[in-house]
Short mmCIF file of C-alpha atoms in Angstrom, two decimals:
data_model
loop_
_atom_site.label_atom_id
_atom_site.label_comp_id
_atom_site.label_asym_id
_atom_site.label_seq_id
_atom_site.Cartn_x
_atom_site.Cartn_y
_atom_site.Cartn_z
CA MET S 1 85.20 87.43 77.48
CA LYS S 2 84.71 86.98 81.22
CA LYS S 3 86.76 88.88 83.72
CA LEU S 4 88.44 86.64 86.30
CA THR S 5 87.14 87.27 89.78
CA LEU S 6 89.66 86.37 92.48
CA THR S 7 88.33 85.09 95.78
CA ALA S 8 89.65 86.43 99.06
CA SER S 9 91.89 83.41 99.57
CA CYS S 10 93.19 83.62 96.01
CA ILE S 11 94.18 87.26 96.41
CA LEU S 12 95.94 86.69 99.72
CA ALA S 13 97.87 83.72 98.36
CA ALA S 14 98.73 85.62 95.20
CA ILE S 15 100.27 88.61 96.92
CA ALA S 16 103.48 86.79 97.75
CA ALA S 17 103.13 83.26 96.44
CA PRO S 18 104.33 81.80 93.15
CA VAL S 19 101.88 81.72 90.26
CA SER S 20 99.58 78.71 90.37
CA ALA S 21 99.66 76.55 87.28
CA GLN S 22 96.02 75.66 87.95
CA ARG S 23 94.63 79.15 87.34
CA ASP S 24 92.82 79.72 84.06
CA TRP S 25 94.57 82.84 82.83
CA SER S 26 92.60 82.76 79.57
CA GLN S 27 89.63 84.14 81.50
CA VAL S 28 91.46 87.27 82.63
CA GLU S 29 90.50 90.43 80.81
CA ILE S 30 92.82 93.45 80.94
CA LYS S 31 90.75 96.62 80.92
CA ALA S 32 92.22 100.06 80.29
CA GLN S 33 91.01 103.41 81.61
CA GLU S 34 92.59 106.69 80.53
CA VAL S 35 93.11 109.00 83.48
CA ALA S 36 95.00 111.82 81.73
CA PRO S 37 96.46 112.38 78.25
CA GLY S 38 99.14 109.72 77.82
CA ILE S 39 98.41 108.13 81.22
CA ALA S 40 96.18 105.12 81.83
CA VAL S 41 95.48 102.41 84.38
CA LEU S 42 95.11 98.73 83.49
CA PHE S 43 92.85 96.52 85.62
CA GLY S 44 93.29 92.75 85.49
CA ALA S 45 94.07 89.99 87.98
CA GLY S 46 96.62 91.61 90.23
CA GLY S 47 97.78 95.03 91.33
CA ASN S 48 96.60 97.95 89.22
CA ILE S 49 99.06 98.82 86.45
CA GLY S 50 99.93 102.40 85.56
CA VAL S 51 100.96 103.27 82.00
CA SER S 52 102.64 106.46 80.84
CA HIS S 53 103.36 106.73 77.13
CA GLY S 54 104.44 109.23 74.53
CA GLU S 55 107.28 110.14 72.21
CA ASP S 56 109.93 109.56 74.87
CA GLY S 57 108.91 105.99 75.63
CA THR S 58 106.55 103.82 77.65
CA ILE S 59 106.63 103.46 81.43
CA LEU S 60 104.80 100.62 83.16
CA ILE S 61 104.11 100.69 86.89
CA ASP S 62 103.80 97.08 88.10
CA ASP S 63 103.06 94.09 85.86
CA GLN S 64 100.74 91.58 87.60
CA TYR S 65 101.55 87.93 86.66
CA ALA S 66 103.85 86.30 84.11
CA PRO S 67 101.04 84.49 82.21
CA LEU S 68 99.39 87.87 81.59
CA THR S 69 102.37 89.63 80.02
CA GLY S 70 101.11 89.12 76.48
CA LYS S 71 97.68 90.51 77.32
CA ILE S 72 99.24 93.44 79.13
CA GLU S 73 101.49 94.21 76.17
CA GLN S 74 98.46 94.06 73.88
CA ALA S 75 96.53 96.45 76.13
CA VAL S 76 99.50 98.83 76.14
CA ALA S 77 99.68 98.70 72.34
CA GLU S 78 95.94 99.44 72.08
CA LEU S 79 96.60 102.66 73.99
CA GLY S 80 98.83 103.69 71.09
CA ALA S 81 101.98 103.10 73.12
CA GLY S 82 105.19 101.40 72.08
CA PRO S 83 106.80 98.46 73.88
CA VAL S 84 107.64 98.94 77.54
CA ASP S 85 110.92 100.81 78.00
CA PHE S 86 110.81 101.37 81.76
CA LEU S 87 109.18 99.25 84.46
CA ILE S 88 108.68 100.52 88.01
CA ASN S 89 107.85 98.08 90.81
CA THR S 90 105.91 99.72 93.65
CA HIS S 91 106.95 96.81 95.93
CA TRP S 92 108.03 93.18 95.72
CA HIS S 93 104.79 91.16 95.97
CA GLY S 94 104.13 88.68 93.19
CA ASP S 95 100.88 90.24 91.99
CA HIS S 96 102.88 93.38 91.13
CA THR S 97 106.16 91.86 89.90
CA GLY S 98 105.17 88.57 88.29
CA GLY S 99 105.82 89.86 84.78
CA ASN S 100 109.28 91.25 85.59
CA GLU S 101 111.26 88.44 84.01
CA ASN S 102 109.27 88.57 80.76
CA LEU S 103 109.55 92.32 80.44
CA GLY S 104 113.18 92.38 81.55
CA ASN S 105 114.05 89.84 78.87
CA ALA S 106 112.14 91.97 76.36
CA GLY S 107 114.40 94.92 77.10
CA ALA S 108 112.59 96.92 79.80
CA THR S 109 114.75 98.62 82.42
CA ILE S 110 113.37 97.81 85.88
CA PHE S 111 113.36 100.39 88.69
CA ALA S 112 112.49 99.84 92.37
CA HIS S 113 113.45 100.68 95.92
CA ASP S 114 116.63 99.04 97.24
CA ASN S 115 114.64 96.67 99.45
CA VAL S 116 112.56 95.41 96.53
CA ARG S 117 115.65 94.09 94.75
CA VAL S 118 116.89 92.48 97.97
CA ARG S 119 113.59 90.73 98.65
CA LEU S 120 113.14 89.56 95.06
CA ALA S 121 116.71 88.25 94.97
CA GLU S 122 116.40 86.42 98.29
CA GLY S 123 112.82 85.21 97.99
CA ARG S 124 111.05 84.04 101.12
CA PRO S 125 111.85 80.44 102.05
CA GLY S 126 109.64 78.48 104.39
CA GLY S 127 106.29 79.49 105.79
CA GLU S 128 102.87 78.82 104.33
CA ARG S 129 103.63 80.54 101.02
CA PRO S 130 107.35 80.27 100.23
CA VAL S 131 108.69 82.42 97.42
CA GLU S 132 111.59 81.31 95.26
CA PRO S 133 114.38 83.82 94.48
CA ALA S 134 113.62 85.75 91.31
CA ALA S 135 115.52 85.19 88.08
CA LYS S 136 118.23 87.70 87.21
CA ALA S 137 116.12 89.22 84.43
CA ALA S 138 113.35 89.92 86.96
CA LEU S 139 115.51 91.99 89.28
CA PRO S 140 115.50 95.79 89.29
CA VAL S 141 118.65 97.14 87.67
CA VAL S 142 118.15 100.69 88.94
CA THR S 143 117.44 101.02 92.66
CA TYR S 144 117.13 103.98 94.98
CA GLY S 145 116.79 104.85 98.63
CA GLN S 146 114.55 107.93 98.64
CA GLY S 147 113.45 108.05 95.01
CA ILE S 148 114.20 109.19 91.49
CA THR S 149 112.73 111.67 89.02
CA MET S 150 112.08 110.85 85.37
CA HIS S 151 111.54 113.51 82.69
CA LEU S 152 109.51 111.82 79.99
CA ASN S 153 106.56 112.47 77.70
CA GLY S 154 106.19 116.09 78.75
CA ASP S 155 105.81 115.25 82.42
CA THR S 156 107.93 115.17 85.55
CA VAL S 157 107.50 111.74 87.09
CA ASP S 158 108.57 111.42 90.72
CA VAL S 159 109.09 107.91 92.06
CA ILE S 160 109.16 108.34 95.83
CA PHE S 161 109.87 106.18 98.87
CA LEU S 162 108.06 107.75 101.83
CA GLY S 163 109.02 105.21 104.47
CA GLY S 164 106.94 102.25 103.38
CA GLY S 165 104.26 100.66 105.51
CA HIS S 166 102.67 97.94 103.41
CA THR S 167 106.22 96.57 103.05
CA ASP S 168 109.65 98.13 103.56
CA GLY S 169 109.99 99.01 99.88
CA ASP S 170 106.80 100.82 98.85
CA SER S 171 107.03 103.53 96.22
CA VAL S 172 104.43 105.97 94.99
CA VAL S 173 104.60 107.42 91.48
CA HIS S 174 103.55 111.04 90.97
CA TRP S 175 103.03 112.74 87.62
CA ARG S 176 103.42 116.38 88.61
CA GLU S 177 102.01 118.17 85.59
CA ASP S 178 99.11 115.76 85.05
CA ASN S 179 98.26 115.54 88.77
CA VAL S 180 98.08 111.75 88.90
CA ILE S 181 99.49 109.48 91.59
CA HIS S 182 99.89 105.69 91.73
CA MET S 183 99.80 104.48 95.33
CA GLY S 184 100.76 100.84 95.04
CA ASP S 185 99.47 98.82 97.99
CA LEU S 186 99.74 101.67 100.45
CA TYR S 187 96.10 102.18 99.42
CA PHE S 188 93.51 99.43 98.97
CA LYS S 189 90.17 100.63 97.62
CA ILE S 190 88.44 97.29 98.06
CA PRO S 191 86.35 95.70 100.84
CA GLY S 192 88.15 94.50 103.91
CA TYR S 193 91.12 95.99 105.72
CA PRO S 194 94.62 97.16 104.73
CA TYR S 195 97.28 94.50 104.32
CA ILE S 196 100.34 95.24 106.44
CA ASP S 197 102.95 92.63 105.50
CA ILE S 198 104.91 92.53 108.75
CA ASP S 199 107.16 89.76 107.43
CA SER S 200 108.19 92.04 104.55
CA GLY S 201 109.02 94.96 106.82
CA GLY S 202 105.54 96.45 106.81
CA ASN S 203 104.40 98.56 109.74
CA VAL S 204 101.08 100.35 110.21
CA ILE S 205 102.73 103.42 111.75
CA ASN S 206 104.95 103.79 108.70
CA ALA S 207 101.90 103.29 106.49
CA MET S 208 100.08 106.14 108.22
CA ASN S 209 103.11 108.40 107.89
CA SER S 210 103.39 107.58 104.18
CA LEU S 211 99.69 108.26 103.63
CA ASP S 212 99.99 111.57 105.49
CA GLN S 213 102.76 112.66 103.15
CA VAL S 214 100.75 111.72 100.07
CA ILE S 215 97.71 113.59 101.37
CA ARG S 216 99.85 116.72 101.66
CA MET S 217 100.98 116.23 98.03
CA VAL S 218 97.55 115.92 96.43
CA ASP S 219 94.54 118.17 95.96
CA ASP S 220 90.86 117.74 95.17
CA GLU S 221 91.61 117.33 91.47
CA THR S 222 94.28 114.64 91.83
CA LYS S 223 93.48 111.32 90.18
CA ILE S 224 94.59 108.55 92.52
CA ILE S 225 95.35 105.02 91.33
CA PRO S 226 95.11 102.60 94.29
CA GLY S 227 97.01 99.33 94.39
CA HIS S 228 93.71 97.47 94.12
CA GLY S 229 90.22 98.70 93.28
CA PRO S 230 88.80 101.50 91.09
CA MET S 231 90.14 105.02 90.66
CA SER S 232 89.98 107.26 93.69
CA ASN S 233 90.43 110.83 94.92
CA LYS S 234 91.74 112.81 97.87
CA ALA S 235 88.54 112.69 99.93
CA GLU S 236 88.47 108.88 99.77
CA LEU S 237 92.16 108.64 100.59
CA VAL S 238 91.70 110.92 103.60
CA ALA S 239 88.83 108.74 104.82
CA TYR S 240 90.98 105.61 104.39
CA ARG S 241 93.78 107.16 106.43
CA ALA S 242 91.33 108.23 109.14
CA MET S 243 89.95 104.70 109.35
CA ILE S 244 93.45 103.31 109.90
CA GLY S 245 94.16 105.91 112.56
CA GLN S 246 90.96 105.10 114.42
CA ALA S 247 91.78 101.39 114.34
CA VAL S 248 95.31 102.01 115.61
CA ASN S 249 94.02 104.12 118.50
CA LEU S 250 91.59 101.38 119.57
CA VAL S 251 94.22 98.65 119.43
CA THR S 252 96.81 100.84 121.17
CA SER S 253 94.44 101.45 124.08
CA LEU S 254 93.94 97.72 124.58
CA LYS S 255 97.65 96.95 124.27
CA ASP S 256 98.60 99.72 126.66
CA ALA S 257 96.12 98.31 129.17
CA GLY S 258 98.16 95.11 129.24
CA ASN S 259 96.14 92.94 126.89
CA SER S 260 97.96 90.27 124.89
CA MET S 261 97.48 90.10 121.14
CA ASP S 262 94.96 87.28 121.49
CA GLU S 263 93.08 89.19 124.17
CA THR S 264 93.06 92.28 121.99
CA VAL S 265 91.61 90.32 119.08
CA ALA S 266 89.00 88.76 121.36
CA ALA S 267 87.93 92.23 122.52
CA ASP S 268 86.85 92.92 118.91
CA PRO S 269 87.92 96.58 118.83
CA LEU S 270 86.79 97.01 115.21
CA ALA S 271 83.28 95.67 115.79
CA ASP S 272 81.68 98.96 114.74
CA PHE S 273 83.69 99.28 111.54
CA ASN S 274 81.84 98.54 108.32
CA ARG S 275 84.48 97.51 105.79
CA GLY S 276 82.69 94.55 104.24
CA GLU S 277 84.25 91.17 103.56
CA GLY S 278 87.70 91.27 101.98
CA PHE S 279 90.88 89.24 101.84
CA ILE S 280 92.13 90.88 105.04
CA ASP S 281 89.58 90.56 107.84
CA LYS S 282 89.39 92.69 110.94
CA ASP S 283 91.14 90.15 113.18
CA SER S 284 94.11 89.97 110.81
CA PHE S 285 94.31 93.76 110.73
CA VAL S 286 94.16 93.96 114.52
CA LYS S 287 97.05 91.48 114.75
CA ALA S 288 99.08 93.49 112.22
CA ILE S 289 98.50 96.68 114.21
CA TYR S 290 99.43 94.98 117.49
CA ARG S 291 102.63 93.57 115.98
CA SER S 292 103.47 96.95 114.45
CA LEU S 293 103.21 98.62 117.83
CA GLY S 294 105.76 96.21 119.23
CA ARG S 295 108.40 97.29 116.72
#
C-alpha cells in the first residue's frame, strides 16, 4: 500500500480547513513506531499521533482526519491496545482534531486546553479557509488552563500548557517515568519554517518561551515526538529553538530600524538559512515574526 504524500499546499490547507471530499484516503497508510513500552507514535496524513496503552486504558494524543479513524483504530489495536478511552488534543487545527467526532461518539473522553474548545465550538468563519463549528461530540469535555496530570498504565502523564505559540491552546504531553514528550505543533521536524498561526492566537515569542520550558524539562535520553516529522531528541530541539531565535533577532533589527513588514520581507533576512522547501516558506515566517512583535 502506498503512503499518501501531502504537498506543501495540501498540508497548509489541511491545518485548519475542512476535510476535502476529493482526497483519496484509501492511499493513506498509518505506520506505528514504538518509542517506549506501552507508548507509540502513529504516522499518517496529519499531525503525529501519540498512543499510550496498558491495563488502565488507552490514551490517544491527536487524531488526524475523520476518514482515517478506522485505520487509526486498527493501528491502535495492532499495538495490543483496547479502544480509545481518552483523547487529548494538542491544539485545535483540523489535522489534529478531525477524528474527534468519531472518537467522541465511540465513547472517548476528550481533553484539551480551554481555548481549544472555544475555537472548535466557534469555528473560523470567512477568510480563505473557513472552518465550520465542530459538532458537540467533537468538543473537549474536560478542559484546563495550565494542565492536568493523568496516572495511567504505570506512568505519570502531564498534559501541560506552557503559554502556547503555535496557537493560543498548545499542550505538550510528558510521560515522566518513560521520558517521552509529545510536542504537538510547537515543534515541526520537517523542511521549511515553523507555522505561527497568528489568527489562532499564535505568537513567536510565546513559542520560544514554550520551547525553552520544554528544553529545561528534557535530557539527552528523552524521546521527542514532534507535531510533524520523524522522532527527535533534545539536541535537535535545541537547534530548532536556536534557529527561531536567530530569525527573530534578524527581523526585530529590521523592524526596530523602521522598516515596514513588506520592507522587512524584501530585505530577505533569512537568506542564509537552509531550511529546504516546506509548506511555510521564509517570507511567511518573516511576516509571522513581524506580526508577533507588534502584539
